[in-house]
PDB file of C-alpha atoms in Angstrom:
ATOM      1  CA  ALA A   1     122.346  48.661  84.172  1.00  0.00           C
ATOM      2  CA  GLN A   2     122.766  50.913  87.153  1.00  0.00           C
ATOM      3  CA  SER A   3     120.714  50.481  90.324  1.00  0.00           C
ATOM      4  CA  VAL A   4     120.834  51.089  94.044  1.00  0.00           C
ATOM      5  CA  THR A   5     119.302  49.108  96.891  1.00  0.00           C
ATOM      6  CA  GLN A   6     118.587  50.699 100.235  1.00  0.00           C
ATOM      7  CA  LEU A   7     118.522  48.270 103.115  1.00  0.00           C
ATOM      8  CA  GLY A   8     115.779  49.090 105.578  1.00  0.00           C
ATOM      9  CA  SER A   9     112.769  51.182 104.702  1.00  0.00           C
ATOM     10  CA  HIS A  10     112.672  52.636 108.220  1.00  0.00           C
ATOM     11  CA  VAL A  11     115.461  53.319 110.691  1.00  0.00           C
ATOM     12  CA  SER A  12     114.882  54.688 114.191  1.00  0.00           C
ATOM     13  CA  VAL A  13     117.681  55.998 116.419  1.00  0.00           C
ATOM     14  CA  SER A  14     117.868  57.969 119.647  1.00  0.00           C
ATOM     15  CA  GLU A  15     118.911  61.590 119.617  1.00  0.00           C
ATOM     16  CA  GLY A  16     122.701  61.715 119.925  1.00  0.00           C
ATOM     17  CA  ALA A  17     123.182  58.181 118.589  1.00  0.00           C
ATOM     18  CA  LEU A  18     125.020  57.138 115.443  1.00  0.00           C
ATOM     19  CA  VAL A  19     123.027  57.251 112.211  1.00  0.00           C
ATOM     20  CA  LEU A  20     123.789  54.553 109.638  1.00  0.00           C
ATOM     21  CA  LEU A  21     121.743  54.288 106.459  1.00  0.00           C
ATOM     22  CA  ARG A  22     122.755  51.490 104.109  1.00  0.00           C
ATOM     23  CA  CYS A  23     123.006  51.580 100.339  1.00  0.00           C
ATOM     24  CA  ASN A  24     124.430  49.059  97.898  1.00  0.00           C
ATOM     25  CA  TYR A  25     124.898  49.820  94.231  1.00  0.00           C
ATOM     26  CA  SER A  26     125.153  47.942  90.985  1.00  0.00           C
ATOM     27  CA  SER A  27     126.916  49.592  88.095  1.00  0.00           C
ATOM     28  CA  SER A  28     128.556  48.484  84.868  1.00  0.00           C
ATOM     29  CA  VAL A  29     130.738  51.597  84.851  1.00  0.00           C
ATOM     30  CA  PRO A  30     132.539  53.478  87.632  1.00  0.00           C
ATOM     31  CA  PRO A  31     129.601  54.888  89.538  1.00  0.00           C
ATOM     32  CA  TYR A  32     128.668  58.408  90.452  1.00  0.00           C
ATOM     33  CA  LEU A  33     126.707  58.073  93.694  1.00  0.00           C
ATOM     34  CA  PHE A  34     124.521  60.467  95.630  1.00  0.00           C
ATOM     35  CA  TRP A  35     122.588  60.827  98.844  1.00  0.00           C
ATOM     36  CA  TYR A  36     119.541  63.071  98.927  1.00  0.00           C
ATOM     37  CA  VAL A  37     117.268  64.068 101.808  1.00  0.00           C
ATOM     38  CA  GLN A  38     113.567  64.858 101.542  1.00  0.00           C
ATOM     39  CA  TYR A  39     111.735  66.613 104.361  1.00  0.00           C
ATOM     40  CA  PRO A  40     107.947  66.270 104.528  1.00  0.00           C
ATOM     41  CA  ASN A  41     106.142  68.050 101.700  1.00  0.00           C
ATOM     42  CA  GLN A  42     109.386  69.288 100.188  1.00  0.00           C
ATOM     43  CA  GLY A  43     111.613  68.462  97.247  1.00  0.00           C
ATOM     44  CA  LEU A  44     114.935  66.665  97.454  1.00  0.00           C
ATOM     45  CA  GLN A  45     118.124  68.257  98.737  1.00  0.00           C
ATOM     46  CA  LEU A  46     121.566  66.943  97.772  1.00  0.00           C
ATOM     47  CA  LEU A  47     123.492  65.829 100.863  1.00  0.00           C
ATOM     48  CA  LEU A  48     126.650  64.647  99.137  1.00  0.00           C
ATOM     49  CA  LYS A  49     127.990  62.984  96.002  1.00  0.00           C
ATOM     50  CA  TYR A  50     130.822  60.650  95.083  1.00  0.00           C
ATOM     51  CA  THR A  51     132.565  61.176  91.753  1.00  0.00           C
ATOM     52  CA  SER A  52     135.593  58.842  91.981  1.00  0.00           C
ATOM     53  CA  ALA A  53     137.814  61.208  93.929  1.00  0.00           C
ATOM     54  CA  ALA A  54     138.191  60.606  97.692  1.00  0.00           C
ATOM     55  CA  THR A  55     136.357  57.510  98.927  1.00  0.00           C
ATOM     56  CA  LEU A  56     135.163  59.306 102.062  1.00  0.00           C
ATOM     57  CA  VAL A  57     132.779  62.063 101.079  1.00  0.00           C
ATOM     58  CA  LYS A  58     131.666  64.754 103.477  1.00  0.00           C
ATOM     59  CA  GLY A  59     128.327  66.423 102.986  1.00  0.00           C
ATOM     60  CA  ILE A  60     126.084  68.960 104.576  1.00  0.00           C
ATOM     61  CA  ASN A  61     124.556  68.794 108.060  1.00  0.00           C
ATOM     62  CA  GLY A  62     127.384  66.592 109.397  1.00  0.00           C
ATOM     63  CA  PHE A  63     126.674  63.619 107.126  1.00  0.00           C
ATOM     64  CA  GLU A  64     129.338  61.626 105.345  1.00  0.00           C
ATOM     65  CA  ALA A  65     129.463  58.507 103.193  1.00  0.00           C
ATOM     66  CA  GLU A  66     132.200  56.043 102.349  1.00  0.00           C
ATOM     67  CA  PHE A  67     132.538  54.420  98.930  1.00  0.00           C
ATOM     68  CA  LYS A  68     133.647  50.786  99.242  1.00  0.00           C
ATOM     69  CA  LYS A  69     134.165  49.175  95.867  1.00  0.00           C
ATOM     70  CA  SER A  70     134.862  45.718  97.313  1.00  0.00           C
ATOM     71  CA  GLU A  71     131.483  45.774  99.071  1.00  0.00           C
ATOM     72  CA  THR A  72     129.653  47.798  96.363  1.00  0.00           C
ATOM     73  CA  SER A  73     128.403  49.973  99.190  1.00  0.00           C
ATOM     74  CA  PHE A  74     127.918  53.673  99.835  1.00  0.00           C
ATOM     75  CA  HIS A  75     126.523  53.887 103.355  1.00  0.00           C
ATOM     76  CA  LEU A  76     125.541  57.232 104.898  1.00  0.00           C
ATOM     77  CA  THR A  77     126.575  58.043 108.462  1.00  0.00           C
ATOM     78  CA  LYS A  78     126.329  60.806 111.022  1.00  0.00           C
ATOM     79  CA  PRO A  79     128.038  60.496 114.399  1.00  0.00           C
ATOM     80  CA  SER A  80     125.284  62.108 116.464  1.00  0.00           C
ATOM     81  CA  ALA A  81     121.633  62.283 115.404  1.00  0.00           C
ATOM     82  CA  HIS A  82     119.614  65.436 115.878  1.00  0.00           C
ATOM     83  CA  MET A  83     115.838  65.730 115.926  1.00  0.00           C
ATOM     84  CA  SER A  84     116.010  67.830 112.764  1.00  0.00           C
ATOM     85  CA  ASP A  85     117.531  64.862 110.873  1.00  0.00           C
ATOM     86  CA  ALA A  86     114.143  63.121 110.763  1.00  0.00           C
ATOM     87  CA  ALA A  87     113.351  62.806 107.062  1.00  0.00           C
ATOM     88  CA  GLU A  88     113.373  60.433 104.074  1.00  0.00           C
ATOM     89  CA  TYR A  89     116.809  59.653 102.659  1.00  0.00           C
ATOM     90  CA  PHE A  90     117.449  58.460  99.131  1.00  0.00           C
ATOM     91  CA  CYS A  91     120.563  56.867  97.715  1.00  0.00           C
ATOM     92  CA  ALA A  92     121.004  57.384  93.980  1.00  0.00           C
ATOM     93  CA  VAL A  93     123.337  56.551  91.100  1.00  0.00           C
ATOM     94  CA  ARG A  94     123.965  58.267  87.813  1.00  0.00           C
ATOM     95  CA  GLY A  95     122.490  56.351  84.906  1.00  0.00           C
ATOM     96  CA  GLY A  96     125.636  54.988  83.318  1.00  0.00           C
ATOM     97  CA  SER A  97     127.085  57.128  80.570  1.00  0.00           C
ATOM     98  CA  SER A  98     123.970  59.247  80.560  1.00  0.00           C
ATOM     99  CA  ALA A  99     124.558  62.076  82.968  1.00  0.00           C
ATOM    100  CA  SER A 100     120.976  63.133  82.453  1.00  0.00           C
ATOM    101  CA  LYS A 101     119.464  60.260  84.388  1.00  0.00           C
ATOM    102  CA  ILE A 102     119.615  59.831  88.158  1.00  0.00           C
ATOM    103  CA  ILE A 103     118.336  56.479  89.428  1.00  0.00           C
ATOM    104  CA  PHE A 104     116.980  56.554  92.975  1.00  0.00           C
ATOM    105  CA  GLY A 105     116.564  53.880  95.577  1.00  0.00           C
ATOM    106  CA  SER A 106     113.267  53.345  97.336  1.00  0.00           C
ATOM    107  CA  GLY A 107     114.247  55.468 100.317  1.00  0.00           C
ATOM    108  CA  THR A 108     114.814  55.039 104.048  1.00  0.00           C
ATOM    109  CA  ARG A 109     112.720  56.935 106.541  1.00  0.00           C
ATOM    110  CA  LEU A 110     114.807  58.087 109.495  1.00  0.00           C
ATOM    111  CA  SER A 111     113.042  58.673 112.813  1.00  0.00           C
ATOM    112  CA  ILE A 112     114.744  60.216 115.819  1.00  0.00           C
ATOM    113  CA  ARG A 113     113.628  59.270 119.345  1.00  0.00           C
ATOM    114  CA  PRO A 114     113.999  61.938 122.047  1.00  0.00           C
TER     115      PRO A 114
ATOM    116  CA  GLU B   1     119.631  83.518  93.959  1.00  0.00           C
ATOM    117  CA  THR B   2     116.174  82.111  93.224  1.00  0.00           C
ATOM    118  CA  GLY B   3     115.742  78.359  93.611  1.00  0.00           C
ATOM    119  CA  VAL B   4     113.668  75.989  91.523  1.00  0.00           C
ATOM    120  CA  THR B   5     109.960  76.781  91.654  1.00  0.00           C
ATOM    121  CA  GLN B   6     107.018  74.696  90.501  1.00  0.00           C
ATOM    122  CA  SER B   7     103.351  75.402  89.919  1.00  0.00           C
ATOM    123  CA  PRO B   8     100.754  74.532  90.882  1.00  0.00           C
ATOM    124  CA  THR B   9     101.407  73.038  94.309  1.00  0.00           C
ATOM    125  CA  HIS B  10      98.462  70.688  94.163  1.00  0.00           C
ATOM    126  CA  LEU B  11      96.190  69.590  91.352  1.00  0.00           C
ATOM    127  CA  ILE B  12      93.183  67.291  91.107  1.00  0.00           C
ATOM    128  CA  LYS B  13      92.132  65.865  87.744  1.00  0.00           C
ATOM    129  CA  THR B  14      89.885  63.088  86.530  1.00  0.00           C
ATOM    130  CA  ARG B  15      90.881  60.112  84.461  1.00  0.00           C
ATOM    131  CA  GLY B  16      91.252  60.899  80.752  1.00  0.00           C
ATOM    132  CA  GLN B  17      91.980  64.588  81.261  1.00  0.00           C
ATOM    133  CA  GLN B  18      95.169  66.391  80.336  1.00  0.00           C
ATOM    134  CA  VAL B  19      97.461  68.308  82.695  1.00  0.00           C
ATOM    135  CA  THR B  20     100.322  70.785  82.385  1.00  0.00           C
ATOM    136  CA  LEU B  21     102.848  71.298  85.158  1.00  0.00           C
ATOM    137  CA  ARG B  22     105.328  74.149  85.199  1.00  0.00           C
ATOM    138  CA  CYS B  23     108.867  74.614  86.433  1.00  0.00           C
ATOM    139  CA  SER B  24     111.193  77.586  86.651  1.00  0.00           C
ATOM    140  CA  SER B  25     114.823  76.603  86.870  1.00  0.00           C
ATOM    141  CA  GLN B  26     117.381  78.066  89.223  1.00  0.00           C
ATOM    142  CA  SER B  27     119.141  81.158  87.961  1.00  0.00           C
ATOM    143  CA  GLY B  28     121.997  80.256  85.617  1.00  0.00           C
ATOM    144  CA  HIS B  29     120.818  76.689  85.031  1.00  0.00           C
ATOM    145  CA  ASN B  30     120.030  75.581  81.470  1.00  0.00           C
ATOM    146  CA  THR B  31     119.076  71.956  82.077  1.00  0.00           C
ATOM    147  CA  VAL B  32     115.784  70.730  83.515  1.00  0.00           C
ATOM    148  CA  SER B  33     114.885  67.183  84.546  1.00  0.00           C
ATOM    149  CA  TRP B  34     111.472  65.831  85.522  1.00  0.00           C
ATOM    150  CA  TYR B  35     110.774  62.995  87.938  1.00  0.00           C
ATOM    151  CA  GLN B  36     107.670  61.151  89.102  1.00  0.00           C
ATOM    152  CA  GLN B  37     107.555  60.103  92.752  1.00  0.00           C
ATOM    153  CA  ALA B  38     104.726  57.745  93.644  1.00  0.00           C
ATOM    154  CA  LEU B  39     103.724  57.507  97.277  1.00  0.00           C
ATOM    155  CA  GLY B  40     106.313  55.612  99.317  1.00  0.00           C
ATOM    156  CA  GLN B  41     108.752  55.277  96.431  1.00  0.00           C
ATOM    157  CA  GLY B  42     111.850  56.981  95.124  1.00  0.00           C
ATOM    158  CA  PRO B  43     111.649  59.422  92.228  1.00  0.00           C
ATOM    159  CA  GLN B  44     111.699  57.966  88.721  1.00  0.00           C
ATOM    160  CA  PHE B  45     113.309  59.838  85.852  1.00  0.00           C
ATOM    161  CA  ILE B  46     110.854  60.962  83.164  1.00  0.00           C
ATOM    162  CA  PHE B  47     113.051  63.080  80.868  1.00  0.00           C
ATOM    163  CA  GLN B  48     115.567  65.884  80.709  1.00  0.00           C
ATOM    164  CA  TYR B  49     115.702  69.025  78.579  1.00  0.00           C
ATOM    165  CA  TYR B  50     118.865  70.849  77.636  1.00  0.00           C
ATOM    166  CA  ARG B  51     118.754  74.043  75.572  1.00  0.00           C
ATOM    167  CA  GLU B  52     115.157  73.348  74.549  1.00  0.00           C
ATOM    168  CA  GLU B  53     115.840  69.805  73.283  1.00  0.00           C
ATOM    169  CA  GLU B  54     115.004  66.494  74.957  1.00  0.00           C
ATOM    170  CA  ASN B  55     118.271  65.045  76.256  1.00  0.00           C
ATOM    171  CA  GLY B  56     117.356  61.669  77.687  1.00  0.00           C
ATOM    172  CA  ARG B  57     114.148  59.891  78.543  1.00  0.00           C
ATOM    173  CA  GLY B  58     113.120  57.285  81.086  1.00  0.00           C
ATOM    174  CA  ASN B  59     110.638  54.466  80.714  1.00  0.00           C
ATOM    175  CA  PHE B  60     107.494  56.584  80.353  1.00  0.00           C
ATOM    176  CA  PRO B  61     104.919  56.415  77.532  1.00  0.00           C
ATOM    177  CA  PRO B  62     104.640  59.130  74.859  1.00  0.00           C
ATOM    178  CA  ARG B  63     101.620  60.681  76.586  1.00  0.00           C
ATOM    179  CA  PHE B  64     104.231  62.207  78.896  1.00  0.00           C
ATOM    180  CA  SER B  65     105.759  65.083  76.965  1.00  0.00           C
ATOM    181  CA  GLY B  66     107.670  68.214  77.747  1.00  0.00           C
ATOM    182  CA  LEU B  67     108.904  71.563  76.596  1.00  0.00           C
ATOM    183  CA  GLN B  68     111.709  73.877  77.529  1.00  0.00           C
ATOM    184  CA  PHE B  69     111.546  77.561  76.743  1.00  0.00           C
ATOM    185  CA  PRO B  70     114.322  80.029  75.829  1.00  0.00           C
ATOM    186  CA  ASN B  71     114.426  81.247  79.449  1.00  0.00           C
ATOM    187  CA  TYR B  72     115.025  77.581  80.455  1.00  0.00           C
ATOM    188  CA  SER B  73     111.705  77.200  82.238  1.00  0.00           C
ATOM    189  CA  SER B  74     109.905  73.972  81.425  1.00  0.00           C
ATOM    190  CA  GLU B  75     106.532  72.272  81.176  1.00  0.00           C
ATOM    191  CA  LEU B  76     105.507  68.676  81.705  1.00  0.00           C
ATOM    192  CA  ASN B  77     102.355  67.627  79.879  1.00  0.00           C
ATOM    193  CA  VAL B  78     100.489  64.425  80.564  1.00  0.00           C
ATOM    194  CA  ASN B  79      97.628  63.374  78.277  1.00  0.00           C
ATOM    195  CA  ALA B  80      94.894  60.805  78.905  1.00  0.00           C
ATOM    196  CA  LEU B  81      95.491  60.739  82.628  1.00  0.00           C
ATOM    197  CA  GLU B  82      95.330  57.396  84.409  1.00  0.00           C
ATOM    198  CA  LEU B  83      94.800  56.699  88.096  1.00  0.00           C
ATOM    199  CA  ASP B  84      98.425  55.524  88.383  1.00  0.00           C
ATOM    200  CA  ASP B  85      99.615  58.963  87.311  1.00  0.00           C
ATOM    201  CA  SER B  86      98.754  60.190  90.803  1.00  0.00           C
ATOM    202  CA  ALA B  87     102.128  61.186  92.258  1.00  0.00           C
ATOM    203  CA  LEU B  88     104.437  64.003  93.251  1.00  0.00           C
ATOM    204  CA  TYR B  89     106.089  65.447  90.158  1.00  0.00           C
ATOM    205  CA  LEU B  90     109.505  66.915  90.783  1.00  0.00           C
ATOM    206  CA  CYS B  91     111.472  69.247  88.606  1.00  0.00           C
ATOM    207  CA  ALA B  92     115.225  69.644  88.977  1.00  0.00           C
ATOM    208  CA  SER B  93     117.612  72.059  87.307  1.00  0.00           C
ATOM    209  CA  SER B  94     121.343  71.882  86.745  1.00  0.00           C
ATOM    210  CA  ARG B  95     123.955  74.085  85.151  1.00  0.00           C
ATOM    211  CA  GLU B  96     126.073  73.655  82.063  1.00  0.00           C
ATOM    212  CA  GLY B  97     128.683  70.946  82.494  1.00  0.00           C
ATOM    213  CA  ALA B  98     127.194  69.520  85.698  1.00  0.00           C
ATOM    214  CA  PRO B  99     123.992  67.715  84.688  1.00  0.00           C
ATOM    215  CA  ASP B 100     124.126  65.269  87.582  1.00  0.00           C
ATOM    216  CA  THR B 101     124.234  67.963  90.284  1.00  0.00           C
ATOM    217  CA  GLN B 102     120.537  68.623  90.283  1.00  0.00           C
ATOM    218  CA  TYR B 103     118.611  71.080  92.434  1.00  0.00           C
ATOM    219  CA  PHE B 104     115.026  70.090  93.090  1.00  0.00           C
ATOM    220  CA  GLY B 105     111.879  72.104  93.382  1.00  0.00           C
ATOM    221  CA  PRO B 106     109.178  71.376  95.988  1.00  0.00           C
ATOM    222  CA  GLY B 107     107.068  69.400  93.532  1.00  0.00           C
ATOM    223  CA  THR B 108     103.482  69.346  92.283  1.00  0.00           C
ATOM    224  CA  ARG B 109     101.139  66.850  93.908  1.00  0.00           C
ATOM    225  CA  LEU B 110      98.817  65.438  91.207  1.00  0.00           C
ATOM    226  CA  THR B 111      95.772  63.430  92.183  1.00  0.00           C
ATOM    227  CA  VAL B 112      93.833  61.621  89.469  1.00  0.00           C
ATOM    228  CA  LEU B 113      90.315  60.529  90.390  1.00  0.00           C
TER     229      LEU B 113
END
């Protein structure tokens, strides 16, 4: 069965610092992986997705993620945090052969210190 | 291009009642998925509709049911509401051939008292 585990329910960084949000996956088939962002009182917005092409995936708002099969990881990074990056971030995996099902992690809340 | 919209924004019901939530998909999208997001948790997949037929279901009881209409809008119905049904309900739409690239609406916050 497919699943994702997000390490750290809350991450706090200073404005301008590196953002690193950790995600490990478990999948019985080659995974399709996603990162979503959720701002307060809003729905989810797709940041980026990995579909077995390039292992380094670039997304919106300066975020990128690297797929590492040997580590079963798909960590999200951004070189320089901005105050507007404060939000909840969810790692997700497609539900096996069923493209209809997206399985989400429990989320990581990112806070940015001035 | 109009995004995914949901109504109502907020809803308060009492235990045992029934509720209907509505979703209008993004223009050109024929697939709608519904998710339940409890407070402090990630969304959980309820079911997906494609061309008016259920196309996958998560681990939710039959009192959670849905419909999709010819214009691809959708409804989520929940019968016999329980306190644990209190959550944010998210609708997401996707286009033909790309069911895993889902665009989410802002959600409906359901409170069951």
